[in-house]
């Protein structure tokens, strides 16, 4: 009913346009009866919007959804029939305050609003709606986080992430074609420029990520960083502070942060001399056992793909991976041995580790310094790869066979390890029990009866009648 009533008033132009005076001043002012009516109805319209904003926090989702759709209908009506006078003749107006009410209702502090946010996503397809939503989110973050003195607000920050993570940014200026504002000559409007959208997008994400996040949210942001955030920023290198903080958290988050740093180094010419030192520090016994092992080695393969890396650096990675492989499970070994072989193919100078004739008889004589954090000081190139040679005697025949490849000259074509990254112990076990072995002879002399064997002790004392 309120949508029909105030929608009709907006379309007929019966609501006051301009800066609205206080309601007490309206009744006592010198205005005409018609102007007082229009101002009074404008106040009633404002009260209606406040009620709808409160209903966005209602218990029933159906009520929330109806309130949201009604508010967005009023946004559409105010775009066509503005209640704010343009700054200049022919200028554009947009109901930013009304949209800010909607955005604030979508990102409450103490309630998960993901379902309502998913309902709102259809409106984000409009380029002007998306632009002003980004501006409203930036404003909200500044206001809310300042009040809480930078203390993390898990539910609020999760709601913001749910709202801004699906944003589908345009790639080119000509992609900005879907506007809720229907006026002509939109080319002169700032919102029709891709640069303005990228600035709003960048400012929104930087304002969101400069505050401390819940640990789980760091991982969610880092997973979408390279596809959904960095390509649409004017200055992607501004993310360095966030990535540095994320690296300090540890675990899988540290690895994902290195992925973001690698993209900035590789694609945006960021100078970050400690990158490979940080990657080297991630190599500990857990890398062969954790659930994110596949992602780790996929990214490590990407990080070590350049043929311009110094030999001492690659040798340090090979040696450390080999040393840690001594305690790794078979399914991890079947993946890491081809991984190491690929590193030898990319960096032939490291083959000295394999072709050094004799490894140390005593482990204490190995010049490689396992505890050294700096790859250049680890003396890996002076060592030998006795670890993989010892794996040639592994109890699992597939591992022993894989390690024996190093005894032969490696082909130039790299092994495809993509199918081995997700290999699990269960899959390895299933593979073994499905193998059909050939018949193995248990007797080398054919049997001639029960006591027919030569020098059989039973034949000396028993006979068969």
Short mmCIF file of C-alpha atoms in Angstrom, two decimals:
data_model
loop_
_atom_site.label_atom_id
_atom_site.label_comp_id
_atom_site.label_asym_id
_atom_site.label_seq_id
_atom_site.Cartn_x
_atom_site.Cartn_y
_atom_site.Cartn_z
CA UNK A 1 0.00 0.00 0.00
CA UNK A 2 2.78 2.44 0.89
CA UNK A 3 4.53 1.66 -2.38
CA UNK A 4 1.40 2.41 -4.38
CA UNK A 5 0.60 5.57 -2.41
CA UNK A 6 4.00 7.22 -2.38
CA UNK A 7 4.82 5.86 -5.81
CA UNK A 8 1.80 7.70 -7.20
CA UNK A 9 2.76 10.88 -5.30
CA UNK A 10 6.30 10.71 -6.67
CA UNK A 11 5.10 10.20 -10.22
CA UNK A 12 2.61 13.09 -9.92
CA UNK A 13 5.24 15.37 -8.39
CA UNK A 14 3.25 15.97 -5.20
CA UNK A 15 6.23 15.59 -2.84
CA UNK A 16 8.36 18.59 -1.92
CA UNK A 17 11.58 18.85 -3.95
CA UNK A 18 14.68 20.34 -2.37
CA UNK A 19 16.08 20.68 1.14
CA UNK A 20 13.25 19.71 3.47
CA UNK A 21 12.68 21.97 6.51
CA UNK A 22 11.79 20.57 9.93
CA UNK A 23 8.18 19.47 10.35
CA UNK A 24 7.50 22.09 13.06
CA UNK A 25 8.75 24.83 10.75
CA UNK A 26 6.47 23.59 7.98
CA UNK A 27 3.27 24.06 10.00
CA UNK A 28 4.24 27.50 11.35
CA UNK A 29 5.89 28.82 8.21
CA UNK A 30 4.55 31.41 5.76
CA UNK A 31 4.26 28.90 2.90
CA UNK A 32 1.10 28.36 0.92
CA UNK A 33 -1.29 25.54 1.84
CA UNK A 34 -0.20 23.58 -1.21
CA UNK A 35 3.49 23.85 -0.28
CA UNK A 36 2.70 22.85 3.31
CA UNK A 37 0.84 19.81 1.99
CA UNK A 38 3.76 18.77 -0.21
CA UNK A 39 6.24 19.22 2.65
CA UNK A 40 4.01 17.33 5.06
CA UNK A 41 3.64 14.44 2.60
CA UNK A 42 7.42 14.45 2.11
CA UNK A 43 7.83 14.01 5.86
CA UNK A 44 5.37 11.13 5.75
CA UNK A 45 7.37 9.61 2.93
CA UNK A 46 10.52 9.94 5.02
CA UNK A 47 8.79 8.21 7.94
CA UNK A 48 7.75 5.41 5.58
CA UNK A 49 11.37 4.93 4.51
CA UNK A 50 12.47 4.75 8.15
CA UNK A 51 9.88 2.06 8.86
CA UNK A 52 11.00 0.06 5.83
CA UNK A 53 14.62 0.37 6.97
CA UNK A 54 13.64 -1.09 10.35
CA UNK A 55 11.85 -3.97 8.61
CA UNK A 56 15.15 -4.96 6.96
CA UNK A 57 16.05 -6.37 10.40
CA UNK A 58 12.73 -8.24 10.84
CA UNK A 59 12.74 -11.89 11.96
CA UNK A 60 10.87 -13.18 8.88
CA UNK A 61 12.85 -13.23 5.64
CA UNK A 62 9.71 -12.62 3.58
CA UNK A 63 9.22 -9.31 5.39
CA UNK A 64 12.87 -8.37 4.85
CA UNK A 65 12.66 -9.21 1.17
CA UNK A 66 9.47 -7.20 0.68
CA UNK A 67 10.97 -4.22 2.50
CA UNK A 68 14.11 -4.43 0.36
CA UNK A 69 12.18 -4.59 -2.90
CA UNK A 70 9.97 -1.69 -1.82
CA UNK A 71 12.96 0.47 -0.93
CA UNK A 72 14.62 -0.32 -4.26
CA UNK A 73 11.39 0.55 -6.03
CA UNK A 74 11.51 3.94 -4.33
CA UNK A 75 15.14 4.29 -5.45
CA UNK A 76 14.02 3.70 -9.02
CA UNK A 77 11.15 6.18 -8.66
CA UNK A 78 13.40 8.85 -7.14
CA UNK A 79 15.82 8.41 -10.04
CA UNK A 80 13.00 9.23 -12.45
CA UNK A 81 11.43 11.89 -10.19
CA UNK A 82 14.28 13.37 -8.12
CA UNK A 83 13.57 14.94 -4.73
CA UNK A 84 16.94 16.71 -4.82
CA UNK A 85 17.56 19.64 -7.14
CA UNK A 86 20.53 19.17 -9.51
CA UNK A 87 23.59 21.31 -8.88
CA UNK A 88 23.33 22.75 -12.37
CA UNK A 89 20.79 22.76 -15.12
CA UNK A 90 20.75 19.44 -16.92
CA UNK A 91 22.87 17.85 -14.19
CA UNK A 92 22.36 14.33 -12.88
CA UNK A 93 20.92 13.44 -9.50
CA UNK A 94 20.87 10.13 -7.69
CA UNK A 95 19.11 9.18 -4.42
CA UNK A 96 22.35 8.39 -2.60
CA UNK A 97 20.88 8.84 0.88
CA UNK A 98 18.08 6.36 0.18
CA UNK A 99 20.50 3.82 -1.26
CA UNK A 100 22.74 4.31 1.79
CA UNK A 101 19.76 3.29 3.97
CA UNK A 102 19.43 0.11 1.95
CA UNK A 103 23.16 -0.67 2.15
CA UNK A 104 23.21 -0.13 5.93
CA UNK A 105 20.31 -2.57 6.23
CA UNK A 106 22.24 -5.17 4.22
CA UNK A 107 25.32 -5.09 6.46
CA UNK A 108 24.08 -5.25 10.07
CA UNK A 109 26.59 -5.65 12.90
CA UNK A 110 25.12 -8.67 14.69
CA UNK A 111 23.13 -10.69 12.15
CA UNK A 112 24.13 -12.76 9.13
CA UNK A 113 22.46 -11.10 6.14
CA UNK A 114 23.89 -13.32 3.38
CA UNK A 115 20.45 -14.48 2.20
CA UNK A 116 19.13 -10.93 1.87
CA UNK A 117 22.36 -9.85 0.17
CA UNK A 118 21.95 -12.62 -2.41
CA UNK A 119 18.47 -11.25 -3.14
CA UNK A 120 20.00 -7.79 -3.66
CA UNK A 121 22.55 -8.99 -6.22
CA UNK A 122 20.18 -8.50 -9.16
CA UNK A 123 20.27 -4.74 -8.53
CA UNK A 124 24.08 -4.76 -8.63
CA UNK A 125 23.89 -5.46 -12.34
CA UNK A 126 23.06 -1.77 -12.84
CA UNK A 127 26.29 0.16 -13.25
CA UNK A 128 25.10 3.26 -11.38
CA UNK A 129 23.61 1.22 -8.51
CA UNK A 130 26.86 -0.72 -8.18
CA UNK A 131 28.92 2.48 -8.17
CA UNK A 132 26.93 4.15 -5.40
CA UNK A 133 26.77 0.91 -3.39
CA UNK A 134 30.58 0.83 -3.41
CA UNK A 135 30.66 4.44 -2.22
CA UNK A 136 28.12 3.67 0.52
CA UNK A 137 30.07 0.61 1.72
CA UNK A 138 33.26 2.67 1.96
CA UNK A 139 31.43 5.30 4.00
CA UNK A 140 29.88 2.68 6.29
CA UNK A 141 33.24 1.00 6.99
CA UNK A 142 34.78 4.29 8.00
CA UNK A 143 31.93 5.13 10.35
CA UNK A 144 31.51 1.70 11.98
CA UNK A 145 35.16 0.73 12.42
CA UNK A 146 35.97 4.15 13.87
CA UNK A 147 33.28 3.68 16.52
CA UNK A 148 34.65 0.27 17.50
CA UNK A 149 38.26 1.53 17.63
CA UNK A 150 39.50 -0.95 15.01
CA UNK A 151 38.18 -3.98 16.93
CA UNK A 152 37.21 -6.80 14.50
CA UNK A 153 33.48 -7.26 13.97
CA UNK A 154 33.23 -10.77 12.47
CA UNK A 155 29.55 -10.71 11.48
CA UNK A 156 29.65 -7.16 10.11
CA UNK A 157 32.84 -7.79 8.14
CA UNK A 158 31.47 -11.07 6.81
CA UNK A 159 28.32 -9.26 5.63
CA UNK A 160 30.46 -6.70 3.83
CA UNK A 161 32.46 -9.46 2.16
CA UNK A 162 29.23 -11.19 1.09
CA UNK A 163 28.08 -7.93 -0.50
CA UNK A 164 31.26 -6.84 -2.27
CA UNK A 165 32.94 -10.13 -3.23
CA UNK A 166 30.46 -10.99 -6.06
CA UNK A 167 30.85 -7.53 -7.65
CA UNK A 168 31.32 -8.04 -11.38
CA UNK A 169 33.38 -5.07 -12.53
CA UNK A 170 33.34 -3.98 -16.19
CA UNK A 171 36.56 -4.47 -18.16
CA UNK A 172 36.13 -1.69 -20.71
CA UNK A 173 34.36 1.64 -21.00
CA UNK A 174 31.92 0.29 -23.56
CA UNK A 175 30.76 -2.33 -21.04
CA UNK A 176 29.08 0.43 -18.99
CA UNK A 177 25.70 0.23 -20.68
CA UNK A 178 23.17 -0.76 -18.01
CA UNK A 179 22.04 2.21 -15.93
CA UNK A 180 18.95 2.77 -13.85
CA UNK A 181 19.25 6.47 -14.67
CA UNK A 182 17.55 6.87 -18.03
CA UNK A 183 18.60 10.44 -18.89
CA UNK A 184 20.35 11.20 -22.15
CA UNK A 185 23.86 12.67 -22.47
CA UNK A 186 25.11 10.29 -19.79
CA UNK A 187 28.59 10.51 -21.32
CA UNK A 188 29.16 13.70 -19.29
CA UNK A 189 28.28 11.95 -16.04
CA UNK A 190 31.19 10.82 -13.84
CA UNK A 191 29.48 7.50 -13.15
CA UNK A 192 29.64 6.61 -16.84
CA UNK A 193 33.46 6.58 -16.72
CA UNK A 194 35.32 3.33 -16.07
CA UNK A 195 38.07 5.19 -14.22
CA UNK A 196 35.56 6.42 -11.62
CA UNK A 197 34.32 2.85 -11.06
CA UNK A 198 37.86 1.55 -10.59
CA UNK A 199 38.63 4.33 -8.11
CA UNK A 200 35.50 3.55 -6.09
CA UNK A 201 36.27 -0.18 -6.25
CA UNK A 202 39.85 0.32 -5.10
CA UNK A 203 38.94 2.69 -2.29
CA UNK A 204 36.24 0.29 -1.05
CA UNK A 205 38.55 -2.73 -0.89
CA UNK A 206 41.43 -0.80 0.66
CA UNK A 207 39.16 0.62 3.35
CA UNK A 208 37.83 -2.89 4.05
CA UNK A 209 41.24 -4.59 4.14
CA UNK A 210 43.12 -1.99 6.16
CA UNK A 211 41.29 -3.14 9.29
CA UNK A 212 42.06 -6.38 11.07
CA UNK A 213 39.86 -9.21 9.78
CA UNK A 214 38.74 -12.50 11.36
CA UNK A 215 41.24 -15.23 10.44
CA UNK A 216 38.80 -17.15 8.22
CA UNK A 217 38.03 -14.01 6.23
CA UNK A 218 41.68 -13.53 5.26
CA UNK A 219 41.59 -16.85 3.44
CA UNK A 220 38.34 -16.00 1.62
CA UNK A 221 39.77 -12.68 0.43
CA UNK A 222 43.07 -14.20 -0.69
CA UNK A 223 41.32 -16.92 -2.71
CA UNK A 224 39.54 -14.34 -4.91
CA UNK A 225 42.32 -11.74 -4.84
CA UNK A 226 44.01 -12.56 -8.16
CA UNK A 227 40.80 -12.93 -10.19
CA UNK A 228 38.26 -10.54 -8.67
CA UNK A 229 40.23 -7.73 -7.01
CA UNK A 230 43.71 -7.02 -8.39
CA UNK A 231 42.73 -6.78 -12.11
CA UNK A 232 40.29 -3.93 -11.39
CA UNK A 233 42.50 -1.76 -9.19
CA UNK A 234 44.27 1.34 -10.46
CA UNK A 235 47.25 0.66 -8.18
CA UNK A 236 47.37 -3.06 -7.30
CA UNK A 237 50.65 -2.58 -5.41
CA UNK A 238 48.68 -0.80 -2.67
CA UNK A 239 47.70 -4.30 -1.51
CA UNK A 240 51.23 -4.92 -0.23
CA UNK A 241 50.35 -3.94 3.36
CA UNK A 242 47.39 -6.32 3.47
CA UNK A 243 49.43 -9.18 2.02
CA UNK A 244 52.24 -8.58 4.50
CA UNK A 245 49.80 -8.75 7.41
CA UNK A 246 48.19 -11.89 5.98
CA UNK A 247 51.58 -13.56 5.60
CA UNK A 248 52.18 -13.13 9.32
CA UNK A 249 49.10 -15.18 10.20
CA UNK A 250 50.64 -18.47 9.09
CA UNK A 251 49.37 -21.75 7.68
CA UNK A 252 47.52 -21.80 4.37
CA UNK A 253 46.90 -18.05 4.67
CA UNK A 254 50.65 -17.44 4.50
CA UNK A 255 50.86 -19.43 1.27
CA UNK A 256 47.92 -17.59 -0.31
CA UNK A 257 49.50 -14.27 0.67
CA UNK A 258 52.66 -15.30 -1.17
CA UNK A 259 50.54 -16.03 -4.22
CA UNK A 260 49.27 -12.44 -4.13
CA UNK A 261 52.80 -11.11 -3.70
CA UNK A 262 53.98 -13.21 -6.64
CA UNK A 263 51.28 -11.71 -8.87
CA UNK A 264 52.34 -8.21 -7.85
CA UNK A 265 55.99 -9.07 -8.57
CA UNK A 266 55.32 -10.85 -11.85
CA UNK A 267 52.60 -8.66 -13.36
CA UNK A 268 52.97 -5.28 -11.65
CA UNK A 269 56.76 -4.98 -11.25
CA UNK A 270 56.70 -4.93 -7.47
CA UNK A 271 60.17 -5.13 -5.91
CA UNK A 272 60.01 -7.63 -3.06
CA UNK A 273 63.47 -9.15 -2.54
CA UNK A 274 62.47 -11.43 0.36
CA UNK A 275 59.82 -13.34 -1.59
CA UNK A 276 61.79 -16.56 -2.16
CA UNK A 277 63.23 -16.40 1.33
CA UNK A 278 59.68 -16.37 2.69
CA UNK A 279 58.69 -19.24 0.38
CA UNK A 280 61.75 -21.22 1.50
CA UNK A 281 60.76 -20.71 5.14
CA UNK A 282 57.42 -22.43 4.43
CA UNK A 283 59.16 -25.72 3.69
CA UNK A 284 58.72 -27.75 6.86
CA UNK A 285 57.63 -31.38 7.51
CA UNK A 286 53.95 -30.41 7.51
CA UNK A 287 53.85 -29.54 3.79
CA UNK A 288 53.57 -33.24 2.90
CA UNK A 289 50.73 -33.85 5.35
CA UNK A 290 48.44 -30.78 5.38
CA UNK A 291 45.17 -30.66 3.47
CA UNK A 292 46.33 -27.73 1.33
CA UNK A 293 49.34 -29.71 0.03
CA UNK A 294 48.01 -29.69 -3.54
CA UNK A 295 47.64 -25.90 -3.60
CA UNK A 296 51.07 -25.46 -2.04
CA UNK A 297 52.88 -27.48 -4.70
CA UNK A 298 50.77 -26.00 -7.49
CA UNK A 299 51.82 -22.51 -6.41
CA UNK A 300 55.41 -23.57 -5.69
CA UNK A 301 55.60 -24.97 -9.23
CA UNK A 302 54.38 -21.59 -10.50
CA UNK A 303 56.82 -19.62 -8.33
CA UNK A 304 59.80 -21.73 -9.47
CA UNK A 305 58.83 -21.80 -13.15
CA UNK A 306 61.23 -19.04 -14.24
CA UNK A 307 64.46 -20.26 -15.84
CA UNK A 308 66.21 -17.06 -14.67
CA UNK A 309 66.34 -18.04 -11.01
CA UNK A 310 69.89 -18.50 -9.67
CA UNK A 311 71.11 -22.08 -9.37
CA UNK A 312 71.91 -21.76 -5.65
CA UNK A 313 68.28 -20.82 -4.94
CA UNK A 314 66.74 -23.72 -6.86
CA UNK A 315 69.30 -26.13 -5.39
CA UNK A 316 68.29 -25.02 -1.90
CA UNK A 317 64.64 -25.79 -2.66
CA UNK A 318 65.54 -29.18 -4.19
CA UNK A 319 67.72 -30.13 -1.26
CA UNK A 320 65.22 -29.06 1.39
CA UNK A 321 62.33 -30.84 -0.35
CA UNK A 322 64.45 -33.98 -0.61
CA UNK A 323 65.46 -33.88 3.03
CA UNK A 324 61.85 -33.47 4.14
CA UNK A 325 60.84 -36.29 1.79
CA UNK A 326 62.58 -38.80 4.06
CA UNK A 327 59.59 -38.67 6.42
CA UNK A 328 56.86 -38.11 3.81
CA UNK A 329 54.05 -40.60 3.06
CA UNK A 330 54.15 -42.53 -0.25
CA UNK A 331 51.37 -40.51 -1.90
CA UNK A 332 53.35 -37.30 -1.33
CA UNK A 333 56.59 -38.87 -2.56
CA UNK A 334 54.97 -39.94 -5.84
CA UNK A 335 54.20 -36.26 -6.41
CA UNK A 336 57.36 -34.56 -5.13
CA UNK A 337 59.87 -36.76 -7.00
CA UNK A 338 58.51 -35.71 -10.46
CA UNK A 339 58.32 -32.15 -9.06
CA UNK A 340 62.05 -32.24 -8.27
CA UNK A 341 62.81 -33.80 -11.66
CA UNK A 342 61.03 -30.88 -13.34
CA UNK A 343 63.26 -28.46 -11.41
CA UNK A 344 66.32 -30.27 -12.77
CA UNK A 345 64.94 -29.95 -16.31
CA UNK A 346 64.42 -26.18 -15.88
CA UNK A 347 67.78 -25.62 -14.19
CA UNK A 348 70.44 -28.00 -15.58
CA UNK A 349 73.13 -26.36 -13.42
CA UNK A 350 71.56 -28.09 -10.41
CA UNK A 351 72.22 -31.57 -11.85
CA UNK A 352 75.53 -31.51 -10.01
CA UNK A 353 73.50 -32.66 -7.00
CA UNK A 354 72.71 -35.91 -8.83
CA UNK A 355 75.98 -36.50 -10.65
CA UNK A 356 78.29 -35.92 -7.70
CA UNK A 357 79.74 -39.46 -7.49
CA UNK A 358 79.71 -40.15 -3.77
CA UNK A 359 77.44 -38.69 -1.15
CA UNK A 360 78.50 -38.39 2.47
CA UNK A 361 78.89 -41.65 4.33
CA UNK A 362 77.99 -39.85 7.55
CA UNK A 363 75.05 -37.43 7.60
CA UNK A 364 77.10 -35.01 9.68
CA UNK A 365 79.45 -34.60 6.70
CA UNK A 366 76.72 -33.23 4.41
CA UNK A 367 77.66 -29.58 3.76
CA UNK A 368 74.00 -28.58 3.38
CA UNK A 369 72.80 -26.55 6.39
CA UNK A 370 69.17 -27.51 7.00
CA UNK A 371 68.65 -24.91 9.75
CA UNK A 372 69.83 -21.97 7.60
CA UNK A 373 66.93 -19.62 6.77
CA UNK A 374 68.75 -17.86 3.95
CA UNK A 375 68.82 -20.06 0.79
CA UNK A 376 72.05 -18.45 -0.42
CA UNK A 377 73.85 -19.50 2.78
CA UNK A 378 72.57 -23.09 2.88
CA UNK A 379 75.49 -24.51 0.77
CA UNK A 380 73.01 -26.69 -1.14
CA UNK A 381 75.07 -26.71 -4.36
CA UNK A 382 78.00 -28.28 -2.48
CA UNK A 383 75.87 -31.22 -1.38
CA UNK A 384 74.52 -34.34 -3.10
CA UNK A 385 71.06 -35.80 -3.37
CA UNK A 386 71.63 -38.86 -1.21
CA UNK A 387 68.09 -38.53 0.14
CA UNK A 388 66.50 -39.53 -3.18
CA UNK A 389 69.08 -42.26 -3.60
CA UNK A 390 67.98 -43.74 -0.29
CA UNK A 391 64.36 -43.53 -1.47
CA UNK A 392 65.30 -46.02 -4.20
CA UNK A 393 65.13 -48.60 -1.40
CA UNK A 394 61.70 -47.43 -0.24
CA UNK A 395 59.25 -50.08 0.92
CA UNK A 396 56.67 -48.96 -1.64
CA UNK A 397 57.72 -50.23 -5.09
CA UNK A 398 56.19 -47.27 -6.95
CA UNK A 399 58.22 -44.82 -4.88
CA UNK A 400 61.41 -46.81 -5.40
CA UNK A 401 60.74 -46.91 -9.15
CA UNK A 402 60.03 -43.16 -9.28
CA UNK A 403 63.26 -42.36 -7.39
CA UNK A 404 65.26 -44.63 -9.71
CA UNK A 405 64.54 -42.23 -12.61
CA UNK A 406 67.41 -40.07 -11.37
CA UNK A 407 69.84 -42.87 -12.28
CA UNK A 408 68.98 -42.25 -15.93
CA UNK A 409 69.28 -39.16 -18.09
CA UNK A 410 66.13 -37.07 -17.79
CA UNK A 411 64.07 -36.28 -20.87
CA UNK A 412 63.59 -32.64 -21.82
CA UNK A 413 59.80 -32.82 -21.52
CA UNK A 414 58.53 -32.01 -18.05
CA UNK A 415 56.36 -34.45 -16.15
CA UNK A 416 52.75 -33.41 -15.69
CA UNK A 417 52.18 -33.43 -11.94
CA UNK A 418 48.63 -32.03 -12.01
CA UNK A 419 47.14 -35.51 -11.65
CA UNK A 420 49.40 -36.30 -8.69
CA UNK A 421 48.70 -33.21 -6.58
CA UNK A 422 45.45 -34.60 -5.16
CA UNK A 423 46.70 -38.18 -4.76
CA UNK A 424 45.62 -39.58 -1.39
CA UNK A 425 46.53 -42.65 0.65
CA UNK A 426 43.09 -44.16 -0.03
CA UNK A 427 43.54 -43.79 -3.78
CA UNK A 428 46.98 -45.33 -3.55
CA UNK A 429 45.61 -48.29 -1.59
CA UNK A 430 42.73 -48.77 -4.05
CA UNK A 431 45.19 -48.70 -6.91
CA UNK A 432 47.28 -51.44 -5.29
CA UNK A 433 44.44 -53.83 -4.52
CA UNK A 434 43.12 -53.52 -8.08
CA UNK A 435 46.41 -54.63 -9.58
CA UNK A 436 46.40 -58.11 -11.12
CA UNK A 437 49.73 -59.76 -10.36
CA UNK A 438 51.17 -62.54 -12.50
CA UNK A 439 51.35 -66.06 -11.01
CA UNK A 440 54.44 -66.40 -8.85
CA UNK A 441 56.06 -69.94 -8.63
CA UNK A 442 56.22 -71.21 -5.08
CA UNK A 443 58.16 -74.43 -5.92
CA UNK A 444 61.15 -74.68 -8.19
CA UNK A 445 60.95 -78.52 -8.39
CA UNK A 446 57.76 -80.07 -9.73
CA UNK A 447 55.98 -82.14 -7.09
CA UNK A 448 55.80 -85.95 -7.67
CA UNK A 449 53.26 -87.15 -5.13
CA UNK A 450 53.12 -86.51 -1.44
CA UNK A 451 56.58 -87.95 -0.67
CA UNK A 452 58.07 -87.55 -4.09
CA UNK A 453 60.62 -84.86 -3.29
CA UNK A 454 64.30 -85.75 -3.32
CA UNK A 455 65.81 -86.39 0.14
CA UNK A 456 62.39 -85.99 1.72
CA UNK A 457 62.59 -86.88 5.41
CA UNK A 458 59.03 -88.16 5.39
CA UNK A 459 59.87 -90.68 2.63
CA UNK A 460 62.56 -92.22 4.87
CA UNK A 461 60.08 -93.15 7.60
CA UNK A 462 56.72 -93.48 5.82
CA UNK A 463 55.36 -95.22 2.77
CA UNK A 464 52.03 -95.01 1.02
CA UNK A 465 50.30 -98.34 0.45
#
